[in-house]
Amino acid sequence: MADHIHTSAEDEHDSAYSGLLVNDAHWAFGTDFEDPLAGVDTTIPDGVDAATLSTYALMLGDDSLVMSHRIAEWTSNAPDLEDDIALSNIALDLLGQARLLLARAAKADDAVVPALPEGSPAPPEDALAFFREAHQFRNVRLAEVVNGDFAEATVRVLLFSVWRLAVFERLRESRDHVLSAVAAKGVKELAYHRDYAARWFVTLARGTDESRRRLITAYDALWPLWPELFDAHPVEAAAAEAGVGVDPATVREAAEAVLDQVLTAADVERSEAPRRSGVLGRTGRDGMHGEPLSRMLAEMQSVARAHPRGQW
Amino acid sequence: MSRTTERARRVAERVTDPELPMLSLADLGVLRDVDVVGDSHVVVDITPTYSGCPAMAAMRDDLVRELTGAGFDRVEVRVSLQPAWTTDWITPAGRAALAAAGISPPGPAPSTSGPIPLSLLPTARQVRCPQCGSPATELVSEFGSTACKAQYRCTECLEPFDHVKEI
C-alpha cells in the first residue's frame, strides 16, 4: 500500500496545474501584475486639478476598454481569418491603451478606484475595469452599442478611429507625460485601425448591391452617435484648459474632413440621420448608457466579481 | 560605467525576444537602459513595442530571471513610454539576424509627426525574399505568424515568408 501513497513532491510533479502560479505575470485579471506605469513620470503637472486629470483619463480609458471588448467579440466570428486577426489586433491595441489610461486615472486620484475586499490582488486598473457599475463608466455611447454585421463593425471602427486619431494627434502635446506618451504610441495604432476600416468601407460600398445596402444601413444606424463624440464635457473642457486634454469640439472639422474623403471614395452621401439625444441632456460621458453596456459588463465582470481574491 | 553596470548590461543584452528568439532585446531596440544602484540592485528600462503586446510580460520575466540568475539581488524593470518604440530602432545586427532566419526585416518607418494622411490603398512595400533575394514578392496577408508581421510569398522561389511591419 505504501507504494501507492504519493509524496506531495510527486503530486506537484504530476499535476498539470502545478507551476501555474509560479510565473503568472502574463495572466490577465487577478495576478500580481507589475505596475504598468513603473518608472514613468506620473507627477501631476503644475496647476492641474488631480480629479480633473483622473476623470479625463478615465473617459479615454473607458472608450478604449468598451470598444476593445466589442471588437474582441468578433474573434472567431469574422468573415475570414485575416479579418478575424485584424479585428483581434485592433481590440488588443485598444486594450493596451485602456490599461495605461485606467492606471493613469488611478494614479492621478485614487478616489476613483472602487474598494475591493482585503487581500484582493487586483491592481487599480483591473479594479476600475471589473468593479464599477455601468453608470460609473464614462465612455461615449458609440463604443457600447451591440455588434451587428461586418459592415457595422467596419463603420463603427471607422467612426471611432477617425475621431480618436484626431484627438490623439493633439493629445501628443499634453503636459501630462502619461497621456502624451499614450497618444504618441496610439496614433500609429489608430492610423492603422482607421485605414483598415476605411478600405473595407470603400470595398463594401462599391461591392455588390447587397454589400452596399448593408454598409449604408450600418452607417445610417451609427451616424446618430457621431455628434456626441464632439460634445465637450465640462471635464474635457477643463482638462483642455489646463493643457493636459483635448477639447473634442476643436477636432471636429479635421475629423469630418477625413471622413468626407472616405465617403467620396465610397460614393456614399453624408447621412442625414438626426443625432441620438441623451437623457435629460446626459450622454455617455455623464455615465448615462444604454442597456447593452450593462449586459456587456455583466458578462465581462462576472468572473472577477465572483472571485475578488482569486489568483489565476 | 562601473564594471558591475557593464556586467548587468551584458546579461540584460543576452535576453532574447520571446517571439523572435534570434533577436536580443538590445537588437530589437526595446532595452533602453541598464543601471546598477548600490551593490546589486539592477534597474532596467524597456520600451513597449505595441500598447497591448502580450510579449512584454515575458520579456520582463526573462530579464528578472537572467539577472537574478547572474547574482543580482534585486531587479527592477521599468517602462519607458516615450519616445514610442519604432522598428527603426532594430539594429543592423538585428536586421541581419532576422534575414538569416528567413524573416524580411522592416523598411524605414513612416513619419508620424503632424496629421497622419488617410491611405485607402493597401500598404505598398519593397520587400525582398529573404531566401533567394528576389524583389518579385507579393503580399499574402497583413498578418503573419504574429500580428506585428505580414505574410509574403516570393513569386521567384515560391517560398512564403514573414515580413516585420514598419511602425
PDB file of C-alpha atoms in Angstrom, chain A residues 125-234:
ATOM      1  CA  GLU A 125      -6.663  49.373 -13.432  1.00  0.00           C
ATOM      2  CA  ASP A 126      -8.371  45.989 -13.003  1.00  0.00           C
ATOM      3  CA  ALA A 127     -10.456  47.297 -10.107  1.00  0.00           C
ATOM      4  CA  LEU A 128     -11.640  50.100 -12.399  1.00  0.00           C
ATOM      5  CA  ALA A 129     -12.434  47.722 -15.265  1.00  0.00           C
ATOM      6  CA  PHE A 130     -14.150  44.985 -13.292  1.00  0.00           C
ATOM      7  CA  PHE A 131     -15.684  46.567 -10.191  1.00  0.00           C
ATOM      8  CA  ARG A 132     -17.509  49.643 -11.415  1.00  0.00           C
ATOM      9  CA  GLU A 133     -21.208  49.806 -12.301  1.00  0.00           C
ATOM     10  CA  ALA A 134     -22.382  50.853 -15.757  1.00  0.00           C
ATOM     11  CA  HIS A 135     -23.303  54.374 -14.595  1.00  0.00           C
ATOM     12  CA  GLN A 136     -19.692  54.891 -13.467  1.00  0.00           C
ATOM     13  CA  PHE A 137     -18.360  54.281 -16.979  1.00  0.00           C
ATOM     14  CA  ARG A 138     -17.638  57.481 -18.895  1.00  0.00           C
ATOM     15  CA  ASN A 139     -17.280  56.098 -22.429  1.00  0.00           C
ATOM     16  CA  VAL A 140     -19.013  57.571 -25.458  1.00  0.00           C
ATOM     17  CA  ARG A 141     -22.091  55.541 -26.458  1.00  0.00           C
ATOM     18  CA  LEU A 142     -20.716  54.708 -29.921  1.00  0.00           C
ATOM     19  CA  ALA A 143     -18.357  52.235 -28.221  1.00  0.00           C
ATOM     20  CA  GLU A 144     -21.023  50.250 -26.388  1.00  0.00           C
ATOM     21  CA  VAL A 145     -23.841  49.516 -28.860  1.00  0.00           C
ATOM     22  CA  VAL A 146     -24.457  45.853 -29.624  1.00  0.00           C
ATOM     23  CA  ASN A 147     -22.467  44.420 -32.518  1.00  0.00           C
ATOM     24  CA  GLY A 148     -24.208  43.989 -35.853  1.00  0.00           C
ATOM     25  CA  ASP A 149     -22.862  42.502 -39.093  1.00  0.00           C
ATOM     26  CA  PHE A 150     -19.380  43.005 -40.552  1.00  0.00           C
ATOM     27  CA  ALA A 151     -20.499  46.245 -42.234  1.00  0.00           C
ATOM     28  CA  GLU A 152     -21.494  47.543 -38.800  1.00  0.00           C
ATOM     29  CA  ALA A 153     -18.058  46.669 -37.388  1.00  0.00           C
ATOM     30  CA  THR A 154     -16.441  48.433 -40.352  1.00  0.00           C
ATOM     31  CA  VAL A 155     -18.440  51.639 -39.856  1.00  0.00           C
ATOM     32  CA  ARG A 156     -18.011  51.624 -36.098  1.00  0.00           C
ATOM     33  CA  VAL A 157     -14.223  51.158 -36.236  1.00  0.00           C
ATOM     34  CA  LEU A 158     -14.040  53.882 -38.904  1.00  0.00           C
ATOM     35  CA  LEU A 159     -16.071  56.478 -36.954  1.00  0.00           C
ATOM     36  CA  PHE A 160     -14.336  55.650 -33.661  1.00  0.00           C
ATOM     37  CA  SER A 161     -10.792  55.726 -35.010  1.00  0.00           C
ATOM     38  CA  VAL A 162     -11.217  58.827 -37.218  1.00  0.00           C
ATOM     39  CA  TRP A 163     -12.437  60.724 -34.154  1.00  0.00           C
ATOM     40  CA  ARG A 164      -9.927  59.263 -31.728  1.00  0.00           C
ATOM     41  CA  LEU A 165      -6.963  59.734 -34.057  1.00  0.00           C
ATOM     42  CA  ALA A 166      -7.886  63.427 -34.421  1.00  0.00           C
ATOM     43  CA  VAL A 167      -7.974  63.701 -30.602  1.00  0.00           C
ATOM     44  CA  PHE A 168      -4.721  61.743 -30.103  1.00  0.00           C
ATOM     45  CA  GLU A 169      -2.835  63.768 -32.733  1.00  0.00           C
ATOM     46  CA  ARG A 170      -3.420  66.765 -30.468  1.00  0.00           C
ATOM     47  CA  LEU A 171      -3.054  64.851 -27.184  1.00  0.00           C
ATOM     48  CA  ARG A 172       0.609  64.195 -28.091  1.00  0.00           C
ATOM     49  CA  GLU A 173       1.179  67.766 -26.848  1.00  0.00           C
ATOM     50  CA  SER A 174      -0.398  67.078 -23.445  1.00  0.00           C
ATOM     51  CA  ARG A 175       1.509  68.427 -20.450  1.00  0.00           C
ATOM     52  CA  ASP A 176       0.832  65.112 -18.740  1.00  0.00           C
ATOM     53  CA  HIS A 177       3.680  62.695 -19.523  1.00  0.00           C
ATOM     54  CA  VAL A 178       1.493  59.596 -19.475  1.00  0.00           C
ATOM     55  CA  LEU A 179      -1.230  60.998 -21.724  1.00  0.00           C
ATOM     56  CA  SER A 180       1.280  62.394 -24.224  1.00  0.00           C
ATOM     57  CA  ALA A 181       3.105  59.035 -24.329  1.00  0.00           C
ATOM     58  CA  VAL A 182      -0.113  57.014 -24.760  1.00  0.00           C
ATOM     59  CA  ALA A 183      -1.121  59.383 -27.571  1.00  0.00           C
ATOM     60  CA  ALA A 184       2.264  59.243 -29.307  1.00  0.00           C
ATOM     61  CA  LYS A 185       2.110  55.453 -29.442  1.00  0.00           C
ATOM     62  CA  GLY A 186      -1.642  55.400 -30.014  1.00  0.00           C
ATOM     63  CA  VAL A 187      -1.584  57.489 -33.208  1.00  0.00           C
ATOM     64  CA  LYS A 188       0.390  54.777 -35.016  1.00  0.00           C
ATOM     65  CA  GLU A 189      -2.100  52.131 -33.927  1.00  0.00           C
ATOM     66  CA  LEU A 190      -5.190  54.238 -34.643  1.00  0.00           C
ATOM     67  CA  ALA A 191      -3.937  55.208 -38.098  1.00  0.00           C
ATOM     68  CA  TYR A 192      -3.835  51.511 -38.935  1.00  0.00           C
ATOM     69  CA  HIS A 193      -7.325  50.909 -37.460  1.00  0.00           C
ATOM     70  CA  ARG A 194      -8.717  53.823 -39.446  1.00  0.00           C
ATOM     71  CA  ASP A 195      -7.130  52.833 -42.743  1.00  0.00           C
ATOM     72  CA  TYR A 196      -8.207  49.212 -42.304  1.00  0.00           C
ATOM     73  CA  ALA A 197     -11.839  50.246 -41.716  1.00  0.00           C
ATOM     74  CA  ALA A 198     -11.759  52.916 -44.438  1.00  0.00           C
ATOM     75  CA  ARG A 199     -10.635  50.368 -47.057  1.00  0.00           C
ATOM     76  CA  TRP A 200     -13.431  47.995 -46.089  1.00  0.00           C
ATOM     77  CA  PHE A 201     -15.911  50.893 -46.096  1.00  0.00           C
ATOM     78  CA  VAL A 202     -14.987  51.674 -49.711  1.00  0.00           C
ATOM     79  CA  THR A 203     -14.840  47.996 -50.693  1.00  0.00           C
ATOM     80  CA  LEU A 204     -18.286  47.211 -49.286  1.00  0.00           C
ATOM     81  CA  ALA A 205     -19.830  50.419 -50.654  1.00  0.00           C
ATOM     82  CA  ARG A 206     -18.521  49.703 -54.142  1.00  0.00           C
ATOM     83  CA  GLY A 207     -19.052  45.954 -53.990  1.00  0.00           C
ATOM     84  CA  THR A 208     -22.376  44.236 -54.632  1.00  0.00           C
ATOM     85  CA  ASP A 209     -25.835  45.753 -54.183  1.00  0.00           C
ATOM     86  CA  GLU A 210     -26.165  43.719 -51.001  1.00  0.00           C
ATOM     87  CA  SER A 211     -22.808  44.809 -49.507  1.00  0.00           C
ATOM     88  CA  ARG A 212     -23.623  48.451 -50.341  1.00  0.00           C
ATOM     89  CA  ARG A 213     -27.085  48.142 -48.803  1.00  0.00           C
ATOM     90  CA  ARG A 214     -25.655  46.707 -45.587  1.00  0.00           C
ATOM     91  CA  LEU A 215     -22.894  49.315 -45.410  1.00  0.00           C
ATOM     92  CA  ILE A 216     -25.302  52.222 -45.793  1.00  0.00           C
ATOM     93  CA  THR A 217     -27.740  50.681 -43.304  1.00  0.00           C
ATOM     94  CA  ALA A 218     -24.921  50.428 -40.741  1.00  0.00           C
ATOM     95  CA  TYR A 219     -23.709  53.945 -41.490  1.00  0.00           C
ATOM     96  CA  ASP A 220     -27.213  55.428 -41.035  1.00  0.00           C
ATOM     97  CA  ALA A 221     -27.662  53.446 -37.815  1.00  0.00           C
ATOM     98  CA  LEU A 222     -24.393  54.662 -36.232  1.00  0.00           C
ATOM     99  CA  TRP A 223     -24.329  58.212 -37.551  1.00  0.00           C
ATOM    100  CA  PRO A 224     -26.714  59.493 -34.791  1.00  0.00           C
ATOM    101  CA  LEU A 225     -23.930  58.731 -32.271  1.00  0.00           C
ATOM    102  CA  TRP A 226     -21.263  60.728 -34.161  1.00  0.00           C
ATOM    103  CA  PRO A 227     -22.125  64.247 -32.839  1.00  0.00           C
ATOM    104  CA  GLU A 228     -21.779  63.039 -29.228  1.00  0.00           C
ATOM    105  CA  LEU A 229     -18.065  62.378 -29.884  1.00  0.00           C
ATOM    106  CA  PHE A 230     -17.505  66.124 -30.265  1.00  0.00           C
ATOM    107  CA  ASP A 231     -19.532  67.359 -27.290  1.00  0.00           C
ATOM    108  CA  ALA A 232     -17.141  68.896 -24.802  1.00  0.00           C
ATOM    109  CA  HIS A 233     -17.997  67.566 -21.348  1.00  0.00           C
ATOM    110  CA  PRO A 234     -17.013  70.057 -18.609  1.00  0.00           C
TER     111      PRO A 234
END
